[in-house]
Coordinates of N, CA and C in Angstrom, one line a residue:
X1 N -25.6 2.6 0.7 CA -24.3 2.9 0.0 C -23.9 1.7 -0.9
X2 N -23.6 2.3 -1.7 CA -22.7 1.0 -3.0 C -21.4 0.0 -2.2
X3 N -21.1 -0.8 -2.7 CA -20.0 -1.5 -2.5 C -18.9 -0.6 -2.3
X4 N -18.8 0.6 -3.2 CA -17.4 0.9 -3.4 C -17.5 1.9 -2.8
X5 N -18.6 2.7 -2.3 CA -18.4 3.9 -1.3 C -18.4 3.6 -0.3
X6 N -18.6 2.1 0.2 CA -18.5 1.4 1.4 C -17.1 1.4 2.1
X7 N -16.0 0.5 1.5 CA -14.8 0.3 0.7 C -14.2 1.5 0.6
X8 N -14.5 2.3 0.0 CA -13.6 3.6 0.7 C -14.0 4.6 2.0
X9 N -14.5 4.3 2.5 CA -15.5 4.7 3.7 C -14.3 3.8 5.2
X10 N -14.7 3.0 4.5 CA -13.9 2.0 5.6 C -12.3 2.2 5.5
X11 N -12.1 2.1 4.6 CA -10.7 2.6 4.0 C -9.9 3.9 4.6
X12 N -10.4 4.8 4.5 CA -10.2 6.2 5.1 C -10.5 6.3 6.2
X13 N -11.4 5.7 7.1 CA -11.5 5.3 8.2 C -10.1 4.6 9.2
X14 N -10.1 3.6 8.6 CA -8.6 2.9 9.0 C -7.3 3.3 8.7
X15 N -7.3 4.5 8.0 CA -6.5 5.4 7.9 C -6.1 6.3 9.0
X16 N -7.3 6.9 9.3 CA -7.4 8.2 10.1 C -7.2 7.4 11.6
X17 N -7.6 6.4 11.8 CA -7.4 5.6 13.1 C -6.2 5.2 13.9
X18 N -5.0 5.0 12.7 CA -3.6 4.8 12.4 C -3.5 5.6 13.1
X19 N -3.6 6.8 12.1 CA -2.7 8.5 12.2 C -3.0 8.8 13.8
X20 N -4.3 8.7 14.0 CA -4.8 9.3 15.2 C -4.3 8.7 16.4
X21 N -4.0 7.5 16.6 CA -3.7 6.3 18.0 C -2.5 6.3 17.7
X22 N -1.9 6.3 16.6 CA 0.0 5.8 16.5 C 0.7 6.9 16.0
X23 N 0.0 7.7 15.2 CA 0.5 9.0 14.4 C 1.7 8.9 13.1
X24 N 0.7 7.5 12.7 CA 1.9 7.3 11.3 C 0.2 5.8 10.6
X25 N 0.2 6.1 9.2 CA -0.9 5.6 9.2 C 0.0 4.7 8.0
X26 N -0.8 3.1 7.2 CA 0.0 2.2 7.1 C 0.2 3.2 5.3
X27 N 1.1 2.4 4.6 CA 1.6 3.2 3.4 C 0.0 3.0 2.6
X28 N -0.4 1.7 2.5 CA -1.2 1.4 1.9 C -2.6 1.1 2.4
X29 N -4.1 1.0 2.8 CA -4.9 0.5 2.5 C -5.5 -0.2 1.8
X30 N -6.3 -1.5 1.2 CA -7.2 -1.7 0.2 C -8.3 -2.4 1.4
X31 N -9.7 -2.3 0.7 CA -10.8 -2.5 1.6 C -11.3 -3.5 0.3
X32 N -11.8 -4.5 0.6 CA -12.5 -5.8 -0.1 C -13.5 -6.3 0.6
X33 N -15.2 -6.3 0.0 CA -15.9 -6.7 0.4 C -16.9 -7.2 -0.2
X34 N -17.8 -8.3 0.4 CA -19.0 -8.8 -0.6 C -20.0 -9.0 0.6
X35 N -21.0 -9.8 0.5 CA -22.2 -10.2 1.2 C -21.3 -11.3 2.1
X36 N -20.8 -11.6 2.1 CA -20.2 -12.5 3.4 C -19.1 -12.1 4.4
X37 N -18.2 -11.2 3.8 CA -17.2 -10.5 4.6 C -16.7 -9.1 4.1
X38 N -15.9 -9.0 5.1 CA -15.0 -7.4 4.9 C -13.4 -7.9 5.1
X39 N -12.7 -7.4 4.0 CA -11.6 -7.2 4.4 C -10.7 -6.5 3.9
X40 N -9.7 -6.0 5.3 CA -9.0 -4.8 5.5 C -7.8 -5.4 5.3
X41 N -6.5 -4.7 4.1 CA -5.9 -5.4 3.9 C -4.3 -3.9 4.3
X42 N -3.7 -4.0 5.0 CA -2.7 -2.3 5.8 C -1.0 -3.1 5.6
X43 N -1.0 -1.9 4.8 CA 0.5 -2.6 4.1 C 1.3 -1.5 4.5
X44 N 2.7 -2.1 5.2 CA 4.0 -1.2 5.5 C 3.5 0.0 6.7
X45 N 3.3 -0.1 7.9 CA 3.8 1.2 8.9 C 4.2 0.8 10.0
X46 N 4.7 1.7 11.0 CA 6.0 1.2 11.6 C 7.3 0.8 11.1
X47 N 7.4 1.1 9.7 CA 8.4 0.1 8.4 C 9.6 -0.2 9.1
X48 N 10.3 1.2 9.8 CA 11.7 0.8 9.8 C 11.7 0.3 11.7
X49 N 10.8 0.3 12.3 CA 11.1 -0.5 13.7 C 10.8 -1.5 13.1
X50 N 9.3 -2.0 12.7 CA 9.2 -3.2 12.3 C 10.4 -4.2 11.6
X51 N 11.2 -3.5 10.5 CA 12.2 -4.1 9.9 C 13.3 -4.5 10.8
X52 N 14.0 -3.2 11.7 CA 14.6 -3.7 12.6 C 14.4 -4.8 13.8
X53 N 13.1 -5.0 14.2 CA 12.6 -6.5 14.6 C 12.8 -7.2 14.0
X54 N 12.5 -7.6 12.9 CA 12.9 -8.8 11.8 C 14.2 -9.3 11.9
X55 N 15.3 -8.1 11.6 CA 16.6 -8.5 11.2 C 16.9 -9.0 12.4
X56 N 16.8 -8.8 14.0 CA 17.5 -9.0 15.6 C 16.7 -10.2 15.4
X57 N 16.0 -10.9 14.7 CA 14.8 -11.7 15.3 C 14.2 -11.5 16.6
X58 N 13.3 -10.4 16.5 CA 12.8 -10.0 17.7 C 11.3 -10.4 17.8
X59 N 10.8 -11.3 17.1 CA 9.5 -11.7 16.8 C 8.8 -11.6 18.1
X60 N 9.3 -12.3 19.4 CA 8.5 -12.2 20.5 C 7.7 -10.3 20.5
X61 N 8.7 -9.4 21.0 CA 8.3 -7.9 20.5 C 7.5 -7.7 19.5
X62 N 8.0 -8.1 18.2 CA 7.0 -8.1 17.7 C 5.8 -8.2 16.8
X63 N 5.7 -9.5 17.6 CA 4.3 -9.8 18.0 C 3.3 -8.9 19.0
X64 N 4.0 -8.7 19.5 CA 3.2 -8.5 20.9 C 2.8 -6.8 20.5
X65 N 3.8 -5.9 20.0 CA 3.5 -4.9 19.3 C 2.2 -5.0 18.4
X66 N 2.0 -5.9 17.6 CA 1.5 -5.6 16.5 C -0.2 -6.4 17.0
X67 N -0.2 -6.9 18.0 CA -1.0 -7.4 18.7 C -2.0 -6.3 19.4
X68 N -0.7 -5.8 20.1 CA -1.5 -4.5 20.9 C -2.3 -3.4 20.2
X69 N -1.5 -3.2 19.0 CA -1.9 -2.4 18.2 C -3.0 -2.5 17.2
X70 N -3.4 -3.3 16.4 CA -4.2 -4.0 16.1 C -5.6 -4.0 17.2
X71 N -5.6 -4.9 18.0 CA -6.1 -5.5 18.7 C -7.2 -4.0 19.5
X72 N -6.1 -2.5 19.7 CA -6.6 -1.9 20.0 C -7.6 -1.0 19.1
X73 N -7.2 -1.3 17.9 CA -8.3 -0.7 16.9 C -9.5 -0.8 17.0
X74 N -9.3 -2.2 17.3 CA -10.3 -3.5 16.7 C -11.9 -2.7 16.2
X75 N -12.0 -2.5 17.8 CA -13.4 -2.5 19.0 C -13.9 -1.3 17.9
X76 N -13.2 0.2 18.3 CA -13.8 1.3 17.2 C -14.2 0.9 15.7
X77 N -13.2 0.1 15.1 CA -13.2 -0.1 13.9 C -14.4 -0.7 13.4
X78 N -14.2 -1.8 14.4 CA -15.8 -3.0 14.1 C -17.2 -1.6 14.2
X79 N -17.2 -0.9 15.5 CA -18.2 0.1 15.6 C -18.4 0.7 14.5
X80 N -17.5 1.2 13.7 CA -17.6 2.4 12.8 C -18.8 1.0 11.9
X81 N -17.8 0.3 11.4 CA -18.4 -0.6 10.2 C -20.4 -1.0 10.4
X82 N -20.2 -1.0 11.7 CA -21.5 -1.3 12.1 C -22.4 -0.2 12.2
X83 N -22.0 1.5 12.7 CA -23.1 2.5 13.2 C -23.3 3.2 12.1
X84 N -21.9 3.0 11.5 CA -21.7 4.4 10.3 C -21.8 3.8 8.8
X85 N -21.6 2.2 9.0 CA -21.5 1.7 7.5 C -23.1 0.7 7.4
X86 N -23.7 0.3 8.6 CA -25.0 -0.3 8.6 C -24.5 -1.9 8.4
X87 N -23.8 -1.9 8.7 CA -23.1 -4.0 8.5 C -22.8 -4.5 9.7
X88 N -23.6 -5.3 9.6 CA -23.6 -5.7 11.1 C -22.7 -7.1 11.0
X89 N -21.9 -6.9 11.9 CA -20.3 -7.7 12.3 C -20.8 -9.1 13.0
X90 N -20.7 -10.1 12.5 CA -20.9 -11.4 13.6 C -19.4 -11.8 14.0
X91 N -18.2 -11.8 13.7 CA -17.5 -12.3 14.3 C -16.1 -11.4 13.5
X92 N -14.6 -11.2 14.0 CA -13.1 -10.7 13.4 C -12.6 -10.8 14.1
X93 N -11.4 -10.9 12.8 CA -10.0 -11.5 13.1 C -9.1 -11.2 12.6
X94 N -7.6 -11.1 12.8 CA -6.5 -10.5 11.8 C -5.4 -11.5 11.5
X95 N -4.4 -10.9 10.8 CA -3.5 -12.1 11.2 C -2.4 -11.0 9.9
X96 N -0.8 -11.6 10.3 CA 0.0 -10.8 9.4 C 0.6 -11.4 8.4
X97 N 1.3 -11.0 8.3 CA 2.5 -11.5 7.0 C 3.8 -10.6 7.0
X98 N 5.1 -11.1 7.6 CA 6.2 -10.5 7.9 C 7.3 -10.4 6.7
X99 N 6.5 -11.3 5.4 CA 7.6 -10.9 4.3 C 7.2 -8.9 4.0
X100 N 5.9 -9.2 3.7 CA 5.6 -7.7 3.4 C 4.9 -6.4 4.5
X101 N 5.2 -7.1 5.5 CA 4.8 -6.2 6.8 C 3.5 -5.7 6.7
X102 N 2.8 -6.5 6.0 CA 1.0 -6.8 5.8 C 0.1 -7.1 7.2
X103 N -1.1 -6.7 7.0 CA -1.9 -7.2 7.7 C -3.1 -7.5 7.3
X104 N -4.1 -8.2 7.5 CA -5.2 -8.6 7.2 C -6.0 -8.6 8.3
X105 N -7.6 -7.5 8.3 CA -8.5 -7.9 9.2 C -9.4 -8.0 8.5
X106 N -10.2 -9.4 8.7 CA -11.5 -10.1 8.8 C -12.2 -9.3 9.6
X107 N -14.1 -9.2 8.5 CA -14.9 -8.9 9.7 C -15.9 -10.2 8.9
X108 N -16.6 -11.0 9.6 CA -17.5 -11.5 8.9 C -19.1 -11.4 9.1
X109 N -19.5 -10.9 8.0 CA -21.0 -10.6 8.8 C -21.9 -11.6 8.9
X110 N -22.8 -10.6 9.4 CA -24.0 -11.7 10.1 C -24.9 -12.3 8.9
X111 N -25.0 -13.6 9.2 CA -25.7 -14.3 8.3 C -25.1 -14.3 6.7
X112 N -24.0 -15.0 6.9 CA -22.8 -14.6 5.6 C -23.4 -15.3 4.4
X113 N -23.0 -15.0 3.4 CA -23.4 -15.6 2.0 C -23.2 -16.6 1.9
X114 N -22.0 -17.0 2.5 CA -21.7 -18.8 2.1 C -22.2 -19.4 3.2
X115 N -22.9 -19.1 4.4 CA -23.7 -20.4 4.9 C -25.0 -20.4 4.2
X116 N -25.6 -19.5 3.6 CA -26.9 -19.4 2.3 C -26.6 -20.3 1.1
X117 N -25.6 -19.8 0.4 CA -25.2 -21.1 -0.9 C -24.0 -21.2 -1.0
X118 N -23.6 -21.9 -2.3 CA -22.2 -22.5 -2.7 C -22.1 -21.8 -3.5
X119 N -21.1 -21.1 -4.6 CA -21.1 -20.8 -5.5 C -19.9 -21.0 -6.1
X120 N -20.2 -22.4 -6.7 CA -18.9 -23.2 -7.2 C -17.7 -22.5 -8.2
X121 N -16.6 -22.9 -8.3 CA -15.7 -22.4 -8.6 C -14.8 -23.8 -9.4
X122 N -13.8 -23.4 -10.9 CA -13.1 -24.7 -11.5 C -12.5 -25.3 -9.9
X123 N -12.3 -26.5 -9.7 CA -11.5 -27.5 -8.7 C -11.7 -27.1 -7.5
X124 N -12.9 -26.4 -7.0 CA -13.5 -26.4 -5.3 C -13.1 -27.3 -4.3
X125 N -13.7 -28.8 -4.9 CA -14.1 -30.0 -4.2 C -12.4 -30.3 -4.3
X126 N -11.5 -30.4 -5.2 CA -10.1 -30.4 -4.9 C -9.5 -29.7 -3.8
X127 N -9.6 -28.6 -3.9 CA -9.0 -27.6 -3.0 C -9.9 -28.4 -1.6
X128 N -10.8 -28.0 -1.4 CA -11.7 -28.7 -0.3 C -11.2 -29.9 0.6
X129 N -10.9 -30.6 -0.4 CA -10.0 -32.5 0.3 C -8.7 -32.1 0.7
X130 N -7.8 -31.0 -0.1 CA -6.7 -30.8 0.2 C -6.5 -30.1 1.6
X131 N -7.4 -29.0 1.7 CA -7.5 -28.2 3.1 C -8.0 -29.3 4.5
X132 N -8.9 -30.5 3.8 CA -9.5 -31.3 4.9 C -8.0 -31.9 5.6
X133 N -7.9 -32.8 4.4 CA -6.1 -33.5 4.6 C -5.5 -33.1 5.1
X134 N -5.0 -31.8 4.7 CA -4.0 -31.0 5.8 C -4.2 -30.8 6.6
X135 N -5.5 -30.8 7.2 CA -6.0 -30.4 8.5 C -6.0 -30.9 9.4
X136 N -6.4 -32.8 8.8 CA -6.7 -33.9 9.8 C -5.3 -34.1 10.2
X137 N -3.9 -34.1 9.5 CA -2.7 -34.2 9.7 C -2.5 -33.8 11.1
X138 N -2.7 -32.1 11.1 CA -2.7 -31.2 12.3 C -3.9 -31.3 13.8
X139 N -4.9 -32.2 13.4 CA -5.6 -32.0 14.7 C -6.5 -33.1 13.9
X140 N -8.0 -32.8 13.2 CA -9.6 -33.2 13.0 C -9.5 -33.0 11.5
X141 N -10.4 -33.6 11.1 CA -11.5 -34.0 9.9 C -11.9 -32.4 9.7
X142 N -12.4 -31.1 9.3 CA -13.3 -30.2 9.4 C -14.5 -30.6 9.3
X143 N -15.6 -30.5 9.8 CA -17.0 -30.9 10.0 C -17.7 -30.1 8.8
X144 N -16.9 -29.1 8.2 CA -18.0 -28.5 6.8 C -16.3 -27.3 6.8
X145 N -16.3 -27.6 5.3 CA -15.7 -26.2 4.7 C -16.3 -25.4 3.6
X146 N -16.2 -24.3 3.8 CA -17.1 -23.8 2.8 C -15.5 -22.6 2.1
X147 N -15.8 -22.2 0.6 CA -14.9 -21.1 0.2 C -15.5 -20.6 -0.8
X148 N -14.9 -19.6 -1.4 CA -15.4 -18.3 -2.2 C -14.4 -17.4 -2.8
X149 N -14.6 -17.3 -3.5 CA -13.4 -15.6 -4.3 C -14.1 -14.1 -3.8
X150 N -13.4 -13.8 -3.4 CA -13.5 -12.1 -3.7 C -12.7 -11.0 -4.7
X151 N -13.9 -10.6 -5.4 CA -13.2 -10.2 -6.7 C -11.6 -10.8 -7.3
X152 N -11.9 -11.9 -7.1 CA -10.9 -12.6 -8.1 C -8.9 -12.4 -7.4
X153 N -9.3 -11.7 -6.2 CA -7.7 -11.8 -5.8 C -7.4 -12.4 -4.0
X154 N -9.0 -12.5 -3.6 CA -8.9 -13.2 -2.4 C -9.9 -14.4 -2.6
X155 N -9.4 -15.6 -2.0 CA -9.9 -16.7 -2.2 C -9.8 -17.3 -0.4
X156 N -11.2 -17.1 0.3 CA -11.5 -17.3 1.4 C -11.7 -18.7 1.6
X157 N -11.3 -19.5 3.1 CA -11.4 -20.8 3.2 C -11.9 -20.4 4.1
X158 N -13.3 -21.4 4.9 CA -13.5 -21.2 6.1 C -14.1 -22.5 6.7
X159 N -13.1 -23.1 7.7 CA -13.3 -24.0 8.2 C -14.1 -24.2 9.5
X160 N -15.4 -25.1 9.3 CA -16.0 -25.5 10.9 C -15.7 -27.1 11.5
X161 N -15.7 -26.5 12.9 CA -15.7 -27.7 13.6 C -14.4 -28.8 13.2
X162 N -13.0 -28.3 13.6 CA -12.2 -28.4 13.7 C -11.2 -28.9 14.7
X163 N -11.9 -28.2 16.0 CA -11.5 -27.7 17.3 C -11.0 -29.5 17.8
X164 N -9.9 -29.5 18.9 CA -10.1 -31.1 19.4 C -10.3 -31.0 20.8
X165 N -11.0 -32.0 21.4 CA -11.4 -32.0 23.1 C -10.2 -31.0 23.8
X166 N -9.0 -31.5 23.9 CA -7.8 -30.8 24.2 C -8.1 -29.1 24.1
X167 N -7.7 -28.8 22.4 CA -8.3 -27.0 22.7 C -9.6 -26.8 23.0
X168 N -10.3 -27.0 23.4 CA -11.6 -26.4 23.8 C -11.2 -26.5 25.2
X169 N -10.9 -27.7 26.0 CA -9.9 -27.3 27.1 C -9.5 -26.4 27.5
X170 N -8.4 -25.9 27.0 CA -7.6 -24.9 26.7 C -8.4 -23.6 26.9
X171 N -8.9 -24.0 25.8 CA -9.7 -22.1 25.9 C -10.6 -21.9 27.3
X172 N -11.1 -22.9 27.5 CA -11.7 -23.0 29.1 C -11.2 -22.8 30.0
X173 N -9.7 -22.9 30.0 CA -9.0 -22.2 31.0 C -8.1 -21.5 30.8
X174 N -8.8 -20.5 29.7 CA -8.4 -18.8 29.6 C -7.0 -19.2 29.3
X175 N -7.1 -20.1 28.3 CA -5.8 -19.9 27.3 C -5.7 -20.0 25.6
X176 N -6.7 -19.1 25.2 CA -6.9 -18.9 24.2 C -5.9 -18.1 23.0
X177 N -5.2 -17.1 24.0 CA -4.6 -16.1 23.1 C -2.9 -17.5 22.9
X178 N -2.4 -18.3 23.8 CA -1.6 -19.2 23.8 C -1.7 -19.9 23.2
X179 N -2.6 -20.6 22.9 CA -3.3 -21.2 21.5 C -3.4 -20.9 20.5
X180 N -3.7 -20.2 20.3 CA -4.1 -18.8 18.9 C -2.7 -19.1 18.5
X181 N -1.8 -18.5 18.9 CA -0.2 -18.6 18.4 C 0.6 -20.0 18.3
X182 N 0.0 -21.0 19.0 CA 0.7 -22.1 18.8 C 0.2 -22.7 17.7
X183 N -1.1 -22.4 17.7 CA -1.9 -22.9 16.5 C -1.5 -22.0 14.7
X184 N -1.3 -20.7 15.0 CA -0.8 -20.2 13.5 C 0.6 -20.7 13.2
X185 N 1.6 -20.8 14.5 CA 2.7 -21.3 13.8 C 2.6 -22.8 13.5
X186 N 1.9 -23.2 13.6 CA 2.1 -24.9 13.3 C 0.9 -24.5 11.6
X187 N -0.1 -24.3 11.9 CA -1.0 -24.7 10.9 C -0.5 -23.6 9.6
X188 N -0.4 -22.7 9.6 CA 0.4 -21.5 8.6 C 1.2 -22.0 8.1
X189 N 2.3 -22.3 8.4 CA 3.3 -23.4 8.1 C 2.8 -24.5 6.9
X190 N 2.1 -25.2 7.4 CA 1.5 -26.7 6.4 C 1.0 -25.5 5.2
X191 N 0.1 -24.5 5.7 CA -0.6 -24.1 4.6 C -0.2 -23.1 3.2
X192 N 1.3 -22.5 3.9 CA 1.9 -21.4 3.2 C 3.0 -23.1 2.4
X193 N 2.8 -24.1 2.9 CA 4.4 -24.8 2.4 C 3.7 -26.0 1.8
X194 N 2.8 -26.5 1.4 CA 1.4 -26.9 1.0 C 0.2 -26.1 0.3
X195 N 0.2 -25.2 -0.4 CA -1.1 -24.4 -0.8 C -1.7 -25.4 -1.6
X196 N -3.0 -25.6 -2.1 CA -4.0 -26.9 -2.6 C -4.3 -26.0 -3.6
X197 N -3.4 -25.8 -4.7 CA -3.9 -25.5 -6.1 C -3.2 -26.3 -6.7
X198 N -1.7 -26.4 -7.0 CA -1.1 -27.8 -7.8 C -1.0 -26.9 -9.4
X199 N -1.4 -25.8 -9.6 CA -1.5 -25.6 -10.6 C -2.9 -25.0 -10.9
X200 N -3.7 -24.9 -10.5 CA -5.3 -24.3 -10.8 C -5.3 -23.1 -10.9
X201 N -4.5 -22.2 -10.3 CA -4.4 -20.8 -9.9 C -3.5 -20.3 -10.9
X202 N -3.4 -19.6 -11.9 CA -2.0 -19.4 -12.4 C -2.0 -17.8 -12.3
X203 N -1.8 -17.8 -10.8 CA -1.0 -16.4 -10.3 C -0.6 -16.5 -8.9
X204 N 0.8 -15.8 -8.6 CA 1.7 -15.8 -7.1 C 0.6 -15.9 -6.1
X205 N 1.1 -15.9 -5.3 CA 0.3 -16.1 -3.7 C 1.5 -14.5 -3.6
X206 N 0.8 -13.6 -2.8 CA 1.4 -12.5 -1.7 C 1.2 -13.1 -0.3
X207 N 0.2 -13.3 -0.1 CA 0.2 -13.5 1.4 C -1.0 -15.0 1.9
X208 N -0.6 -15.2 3.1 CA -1.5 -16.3 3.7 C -2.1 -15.9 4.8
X209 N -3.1 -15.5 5.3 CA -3.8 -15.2 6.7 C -4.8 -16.1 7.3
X210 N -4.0 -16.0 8.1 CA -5.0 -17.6 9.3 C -5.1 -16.8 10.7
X211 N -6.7 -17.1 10.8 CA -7.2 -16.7 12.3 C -8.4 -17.6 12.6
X212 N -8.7 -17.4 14.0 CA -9.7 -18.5 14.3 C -10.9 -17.2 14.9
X213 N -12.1 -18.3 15.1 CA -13.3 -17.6 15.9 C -13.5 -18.7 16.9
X214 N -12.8 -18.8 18.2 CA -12.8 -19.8 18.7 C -14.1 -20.4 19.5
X215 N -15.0 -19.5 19.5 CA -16.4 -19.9 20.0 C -17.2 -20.7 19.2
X216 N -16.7 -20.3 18.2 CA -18.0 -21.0 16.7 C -16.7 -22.3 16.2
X217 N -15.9 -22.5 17.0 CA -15.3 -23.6 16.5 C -15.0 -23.4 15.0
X218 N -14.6 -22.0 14.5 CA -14.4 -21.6 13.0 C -13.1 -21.0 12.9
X219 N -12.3 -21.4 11.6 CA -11.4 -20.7 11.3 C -11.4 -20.2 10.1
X220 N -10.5 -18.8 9.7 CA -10.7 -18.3 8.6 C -9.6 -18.2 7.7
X221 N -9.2 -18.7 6.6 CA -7.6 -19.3 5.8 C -8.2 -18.3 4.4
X222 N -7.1 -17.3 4.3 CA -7.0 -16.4 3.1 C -6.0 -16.4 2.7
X223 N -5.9 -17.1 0.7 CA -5.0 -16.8 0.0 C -5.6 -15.4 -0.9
X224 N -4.1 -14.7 -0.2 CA -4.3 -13.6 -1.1 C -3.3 -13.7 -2.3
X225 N -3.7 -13.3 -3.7 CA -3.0 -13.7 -5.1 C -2.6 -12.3 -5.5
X226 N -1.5 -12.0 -6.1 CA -1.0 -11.4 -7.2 C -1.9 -11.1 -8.6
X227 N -1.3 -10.7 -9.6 CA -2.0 -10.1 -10.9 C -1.7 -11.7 -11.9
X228 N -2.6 -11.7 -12.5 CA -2.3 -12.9 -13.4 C -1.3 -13.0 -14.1
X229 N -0.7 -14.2 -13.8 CA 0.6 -14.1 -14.9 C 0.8 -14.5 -16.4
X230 N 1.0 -14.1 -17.9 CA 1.2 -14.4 -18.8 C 1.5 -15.8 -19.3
X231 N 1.3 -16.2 -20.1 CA 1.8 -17.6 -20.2 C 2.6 -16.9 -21.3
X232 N 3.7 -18.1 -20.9 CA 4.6 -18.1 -22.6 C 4.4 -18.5 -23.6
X233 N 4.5 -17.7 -24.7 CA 4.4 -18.2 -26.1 C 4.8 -19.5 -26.4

């Protein structure tokens, strides 16, 4: 199958999944993929509980909602992509965005494009030092970063060997999912209030998604961008 019958395959899929488990499916889908990854991008459902969490500041809720829910997809979803779409899944992840009640899942497949080559882009090696910096700020050095555009409106960071004695700890004694969250609110933060373009990019950011693969000592940092903006006359 083509990229784009893929893509909508998947698409309609995570539609019908919605509808079927929660019986309200998200307003939006877009599916984005290349030789290194998939990603599922579910904009606005649940709208008006979810909004009403926001306003009480009911984040603990939800969270834990959107966790559950998600979370319970996952397993089918990854299946489908794998029995029905022939892509075989090496590791996923999600992560949201509460301005626009967004979600983002990562699937990253096996034997991804970018541990094969580089495929350089204007100010890489800039962006690269900036994500290292901010990083060592918050914990380690990254041991190798690698990134990539997808069709020109996702620009994927993916960081190895990050992890410090401390979390690996941690995850050793089955406190992974406590981690996970201490870790997006701290590192999200630097990265949504610090983005490493300076100017290189000349279009909005919509959203920021950060998740980890805590086995592979990898994490996965997606700026998703807007439509290019005009310059002035």
């Amino acid at each position: 199958m083509s990229n784009n019958t893929v893509s909508e395959t998947i698409r309609y899929k995570t539609l019908s999944l919605f509808a079927e488990h929660f019986g309200i499916s998200p307003a939006r889908v877009n599916v984005t993929l290349d030789d290194s990854c998939i990603m599922i991008g579910a904009e606005r459902f649940l709208q008006p509980l979810v909004e009403s969490m926001i306003l009480e500041e009911s984040h603990g809720a939800l969270q834990s909602m959107r966790e559950l829910m998600v979370g319970y997809l996952m397993p089918e979803l990854c299946r489908f992509v794998q029995d029905d779409c022939g892509m075989k899944i090496e590791s996923q992840g999600y992560d949201w965005n509460d301005q626009d009640l967004s979600c983002l899942i990562f699937m990253v497949l096996h034997e991804p494009a970018f541990l094969r080559e580089n495929i350089p882009y204007p100010e890489q090696n800039k962006i690269h030092r900036h994500i290292a910096s901010l990083t060592y700020d918050m914990q380690r050095f990254p041991e190798k970063i690698y990134s990539f555009w997808i069709e020109q409106r996702l620009l994927v960071i993916v960081r190895d060997g990050t992890m410090t004695s401390v979390e690996k700890a941690l995850i050793e004694d089955c406190h992974s999912e406590i981690l996970r969250v201490s870790k997006r609110r701290v590192e999200k933060a630097r990265f949504c209030e610090e983005p490493p373009f300076d100017g290189i990019v000349n279009r909005g950011i919509k959203g920021v998604y950060l998740d980890w693969v805590f086995p592979d000592d990898r994490s996965l940092l997606v700026y998703v961008f807007g439509s290019v903006q005009k310059m002035a006359p």
